[in-house]
CSV table of C-alpha atoms and ligand atoms in Angstrom, one decimal:
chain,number,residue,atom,x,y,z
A,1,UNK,CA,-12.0,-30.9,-3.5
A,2,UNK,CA,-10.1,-29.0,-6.3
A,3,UNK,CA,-7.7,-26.4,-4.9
A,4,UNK,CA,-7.9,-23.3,-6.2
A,5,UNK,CA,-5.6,-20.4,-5.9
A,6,UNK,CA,-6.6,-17.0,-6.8
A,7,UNK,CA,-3.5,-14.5,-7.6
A,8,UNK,CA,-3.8,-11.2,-8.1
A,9,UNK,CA,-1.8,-7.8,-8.6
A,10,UNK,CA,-3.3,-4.0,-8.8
A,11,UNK,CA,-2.5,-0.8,-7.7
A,12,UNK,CA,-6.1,0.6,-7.4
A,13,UNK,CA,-8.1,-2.1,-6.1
A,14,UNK,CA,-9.8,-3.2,-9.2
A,15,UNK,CA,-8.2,-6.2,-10.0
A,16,UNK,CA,-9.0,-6.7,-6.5
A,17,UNK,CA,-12.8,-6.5,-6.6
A,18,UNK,CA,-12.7,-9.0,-9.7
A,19,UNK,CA,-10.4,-11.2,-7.5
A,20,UNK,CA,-12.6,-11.3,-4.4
A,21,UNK,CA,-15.7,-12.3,-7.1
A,22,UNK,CA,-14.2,-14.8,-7.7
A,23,UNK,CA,-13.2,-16.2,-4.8
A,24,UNK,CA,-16.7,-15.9,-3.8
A,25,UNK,CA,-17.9,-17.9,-6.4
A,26,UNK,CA,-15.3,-20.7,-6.6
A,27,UNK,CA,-14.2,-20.7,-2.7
A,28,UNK,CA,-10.8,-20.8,-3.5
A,29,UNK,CA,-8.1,-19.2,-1.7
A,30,UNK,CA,-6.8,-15.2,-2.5
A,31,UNK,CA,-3.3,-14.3,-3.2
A,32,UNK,CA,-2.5,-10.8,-3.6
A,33,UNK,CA,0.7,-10.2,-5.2
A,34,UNK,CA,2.7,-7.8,-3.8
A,35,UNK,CA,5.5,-5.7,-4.9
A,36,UNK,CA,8.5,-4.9,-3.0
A,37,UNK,CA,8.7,-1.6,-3.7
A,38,UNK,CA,4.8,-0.2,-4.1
A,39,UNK,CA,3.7,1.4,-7.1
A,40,UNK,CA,2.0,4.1,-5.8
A,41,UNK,CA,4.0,5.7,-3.4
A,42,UNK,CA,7.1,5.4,-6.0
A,43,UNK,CA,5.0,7.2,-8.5
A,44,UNK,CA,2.5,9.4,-6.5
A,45,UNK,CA,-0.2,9.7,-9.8
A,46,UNK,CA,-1.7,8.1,-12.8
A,47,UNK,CA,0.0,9.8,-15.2
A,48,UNK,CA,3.5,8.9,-12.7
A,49,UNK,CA,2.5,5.1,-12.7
A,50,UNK,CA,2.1,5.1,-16.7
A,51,UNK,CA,5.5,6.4,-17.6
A,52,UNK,CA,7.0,4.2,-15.0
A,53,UNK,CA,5.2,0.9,-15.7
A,54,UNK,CA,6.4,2.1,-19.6
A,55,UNK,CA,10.1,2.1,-18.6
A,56,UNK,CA,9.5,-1.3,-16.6
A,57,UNK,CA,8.4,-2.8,-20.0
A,58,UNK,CA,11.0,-1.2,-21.9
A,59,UNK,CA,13.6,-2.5,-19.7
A,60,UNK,CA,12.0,-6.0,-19.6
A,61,UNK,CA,12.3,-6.0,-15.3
A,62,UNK,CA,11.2,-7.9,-12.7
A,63,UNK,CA,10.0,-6.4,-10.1
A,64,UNK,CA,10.5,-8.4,-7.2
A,65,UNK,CA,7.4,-9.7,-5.0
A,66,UNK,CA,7.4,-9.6,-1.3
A,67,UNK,CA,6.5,-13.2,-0.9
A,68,UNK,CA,6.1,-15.8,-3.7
A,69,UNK,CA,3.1,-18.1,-3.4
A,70,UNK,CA,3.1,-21.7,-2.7
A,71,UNK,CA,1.1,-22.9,-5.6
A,72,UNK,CA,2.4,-26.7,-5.3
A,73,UNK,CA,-0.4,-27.6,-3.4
A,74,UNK,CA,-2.9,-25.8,-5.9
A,75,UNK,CA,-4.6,-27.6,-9.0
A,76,UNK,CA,-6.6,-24.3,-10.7
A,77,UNK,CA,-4.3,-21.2,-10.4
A,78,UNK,CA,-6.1,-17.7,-11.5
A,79,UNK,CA,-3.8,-14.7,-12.0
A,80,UNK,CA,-5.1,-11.6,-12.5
A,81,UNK,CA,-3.7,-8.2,-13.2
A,82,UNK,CA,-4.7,-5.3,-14.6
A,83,UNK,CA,-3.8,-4.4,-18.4
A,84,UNK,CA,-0.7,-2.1,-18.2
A,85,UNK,CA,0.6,-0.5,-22.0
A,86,UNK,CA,-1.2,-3.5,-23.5
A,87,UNK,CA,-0.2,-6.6,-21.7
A,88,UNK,CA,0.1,-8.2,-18.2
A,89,UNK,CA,2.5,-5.7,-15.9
A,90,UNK,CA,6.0,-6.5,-15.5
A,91,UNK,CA,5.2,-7.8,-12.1
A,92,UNK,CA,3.5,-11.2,-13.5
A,93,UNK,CA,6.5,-11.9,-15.3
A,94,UNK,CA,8.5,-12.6,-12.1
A,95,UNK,CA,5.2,-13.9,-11.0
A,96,UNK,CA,5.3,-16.7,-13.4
A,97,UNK,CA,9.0,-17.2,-13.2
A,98,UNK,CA,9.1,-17.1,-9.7
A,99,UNK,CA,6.7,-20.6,-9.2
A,100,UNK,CA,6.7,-23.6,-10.8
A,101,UNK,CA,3.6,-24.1,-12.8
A,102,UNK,CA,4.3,-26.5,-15.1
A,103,UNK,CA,1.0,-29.1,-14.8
A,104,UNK,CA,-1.3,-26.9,-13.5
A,105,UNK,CA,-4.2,-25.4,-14.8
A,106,UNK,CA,-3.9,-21.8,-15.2
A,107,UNK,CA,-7.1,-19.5,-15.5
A,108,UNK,CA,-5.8,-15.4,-16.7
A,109,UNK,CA,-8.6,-12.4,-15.9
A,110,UNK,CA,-7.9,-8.9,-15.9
A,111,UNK,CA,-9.8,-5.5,-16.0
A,112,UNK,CA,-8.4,-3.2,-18.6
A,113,UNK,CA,-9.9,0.6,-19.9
A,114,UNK,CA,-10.6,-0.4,-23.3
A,115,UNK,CA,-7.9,-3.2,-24.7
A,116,UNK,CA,-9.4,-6.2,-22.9
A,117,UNK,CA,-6.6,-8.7,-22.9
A,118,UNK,CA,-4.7,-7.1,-25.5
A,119,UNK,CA,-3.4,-10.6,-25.9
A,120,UNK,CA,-2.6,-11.4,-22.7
A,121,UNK,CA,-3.9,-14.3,-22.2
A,122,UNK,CA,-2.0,-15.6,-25.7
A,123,UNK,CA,1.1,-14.3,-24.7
A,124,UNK,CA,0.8,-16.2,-20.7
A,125,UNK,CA,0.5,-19.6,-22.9
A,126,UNK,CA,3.3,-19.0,-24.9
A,127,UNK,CA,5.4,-18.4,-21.4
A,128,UNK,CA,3.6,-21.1,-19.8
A,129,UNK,CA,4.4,-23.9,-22.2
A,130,UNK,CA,4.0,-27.0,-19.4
A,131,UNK,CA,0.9,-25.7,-18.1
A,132,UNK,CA,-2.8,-25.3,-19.6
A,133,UNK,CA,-4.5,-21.8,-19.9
A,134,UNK,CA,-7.8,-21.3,-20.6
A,135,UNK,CA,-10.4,-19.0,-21.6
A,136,UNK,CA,-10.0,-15.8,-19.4
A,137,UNK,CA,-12.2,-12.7,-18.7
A,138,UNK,CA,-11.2,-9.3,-19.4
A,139,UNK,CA,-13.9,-6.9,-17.6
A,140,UNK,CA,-13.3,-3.0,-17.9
A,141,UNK,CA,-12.8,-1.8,-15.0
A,142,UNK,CA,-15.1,1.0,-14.6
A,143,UNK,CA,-17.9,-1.8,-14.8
A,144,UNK,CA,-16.3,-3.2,-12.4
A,145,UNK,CA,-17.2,-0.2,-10.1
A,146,UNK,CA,-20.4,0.5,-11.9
A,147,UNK,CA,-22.3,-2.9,-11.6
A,148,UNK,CA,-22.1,-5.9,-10.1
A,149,UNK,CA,-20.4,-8.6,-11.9
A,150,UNK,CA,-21.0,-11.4,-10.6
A,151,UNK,CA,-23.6,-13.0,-13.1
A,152,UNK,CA,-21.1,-12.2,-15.9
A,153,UNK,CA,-18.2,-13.9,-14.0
A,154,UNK,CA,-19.9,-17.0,-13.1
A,155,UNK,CA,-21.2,-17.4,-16.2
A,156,UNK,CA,-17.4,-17.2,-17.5
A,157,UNK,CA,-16.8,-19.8,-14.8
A,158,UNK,CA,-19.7,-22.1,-16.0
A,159,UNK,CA,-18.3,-22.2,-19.6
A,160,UNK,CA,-14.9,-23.5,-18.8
A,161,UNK,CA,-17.0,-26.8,-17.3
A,162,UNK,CA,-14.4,-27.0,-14.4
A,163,UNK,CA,-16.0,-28.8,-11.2
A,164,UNK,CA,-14.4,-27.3,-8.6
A,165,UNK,CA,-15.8,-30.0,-6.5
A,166,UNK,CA,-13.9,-32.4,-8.2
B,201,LIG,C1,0.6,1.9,-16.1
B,201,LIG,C2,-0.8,1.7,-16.6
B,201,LIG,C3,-0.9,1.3,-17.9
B,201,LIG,C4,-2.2,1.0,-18.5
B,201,LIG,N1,-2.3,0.5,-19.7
B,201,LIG,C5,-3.6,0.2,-20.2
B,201,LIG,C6,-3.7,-0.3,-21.5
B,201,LIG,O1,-2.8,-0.5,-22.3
B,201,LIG,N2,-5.0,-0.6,-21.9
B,201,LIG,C7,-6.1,-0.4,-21.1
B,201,LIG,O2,-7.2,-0.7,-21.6
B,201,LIG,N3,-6.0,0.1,-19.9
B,201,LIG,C8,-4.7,0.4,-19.4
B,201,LIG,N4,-4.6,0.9,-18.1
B,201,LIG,C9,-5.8,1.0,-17.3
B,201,LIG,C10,-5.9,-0.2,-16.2
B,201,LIG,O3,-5.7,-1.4,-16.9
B,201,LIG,C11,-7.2,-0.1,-15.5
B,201,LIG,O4,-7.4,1.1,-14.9
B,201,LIG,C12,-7.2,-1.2,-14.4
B,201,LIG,O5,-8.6,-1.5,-14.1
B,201,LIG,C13,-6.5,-0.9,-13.1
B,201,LIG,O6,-6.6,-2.0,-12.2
B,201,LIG,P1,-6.2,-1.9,-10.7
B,201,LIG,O7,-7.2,-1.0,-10.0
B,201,LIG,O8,-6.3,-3.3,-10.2
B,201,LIG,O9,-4.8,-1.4,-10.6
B,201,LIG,C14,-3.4,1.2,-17.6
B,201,LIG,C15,-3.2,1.6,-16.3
B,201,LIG,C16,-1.9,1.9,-15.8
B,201,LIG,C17,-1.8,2.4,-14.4
């Protein structure tokens, strides 16, 4: 069997809902990634959470994750997040730091209001020179909520031609 790990960070359980597909579909393990110090009690609202994800960025931080996983036993490695002023939060980036990926096969998703990956998924390649990422799915999240998602996701799954019962 392929070992997959699923990694994920959200505030509102979106990213969440996409994770858990997912892991239905592909039986791998869920990660949540979690932050330190939480998002949403630091910054109470939406509008809150914007301006200080926006200074994050600005000041190129890492936010610091409660527990790291351990991916060495992993082959496939998903991360998902949800888009945040165009891009993956601030919170991947000591994600990705934080583990040693190099070799594995990394698969990015993400829900988003309107940018899809806003070149996300480019950028996680250029960051993640040692390791191969594919094709990922942006899904907005409101559909998300709306409808189920599954079909769309496994068909996502079928077209990267990964046999996860390798
Ligand atoms: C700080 C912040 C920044 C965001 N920036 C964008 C953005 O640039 N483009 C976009 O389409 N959606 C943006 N959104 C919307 C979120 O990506 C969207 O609501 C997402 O599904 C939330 O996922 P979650 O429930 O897992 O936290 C932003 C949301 C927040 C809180």
């Amino acid at each position: 069997m392929s070992k997959i790990l699923i990694t994920y960070f959200g505030t509102y359980g979106t990213t969440e809902k996409f994770a858990k597909n997912i892991a239905e579909i592909t039986g791998g393990d869920l990660f949540e990634i979690e932050p330190v110090i939480t998002y949403d009690k630091d910054t109470a609202n939406y509008e809150g959470l914007a301006e200080y994800a926006k200074k994050e960025r600005e000041n190129d931080t890492r936010p610091e994750i409660k527990q790291l996983p351990n991916v060495s036993e992993y082959d496939y490695i998903f991360i998902g997040y949800p888009m945040w002023w165009y891009t993956y939060p601030q919170i991947i980036r000591t994600l990705i730091e934080g583990v040693d990926l190099s070799g594995k096969i990394i698969i990015p998703f993400n829900t988003h209001e309107g940018s899809g990956d806003g070149g996300s998924y480019r950028e996680l390649q250029e960051a993640l020179p040692n390791s191969k990422v594919l094709i990922g799915l942006p899904i907005r999240g409101q559909n998300l909520k709306d409808y189920d998602q599954k079909g769309n996701i496994k068909e996502w799954l079928d077209e990267l031609k990964i046999d996860w019962s390798e």
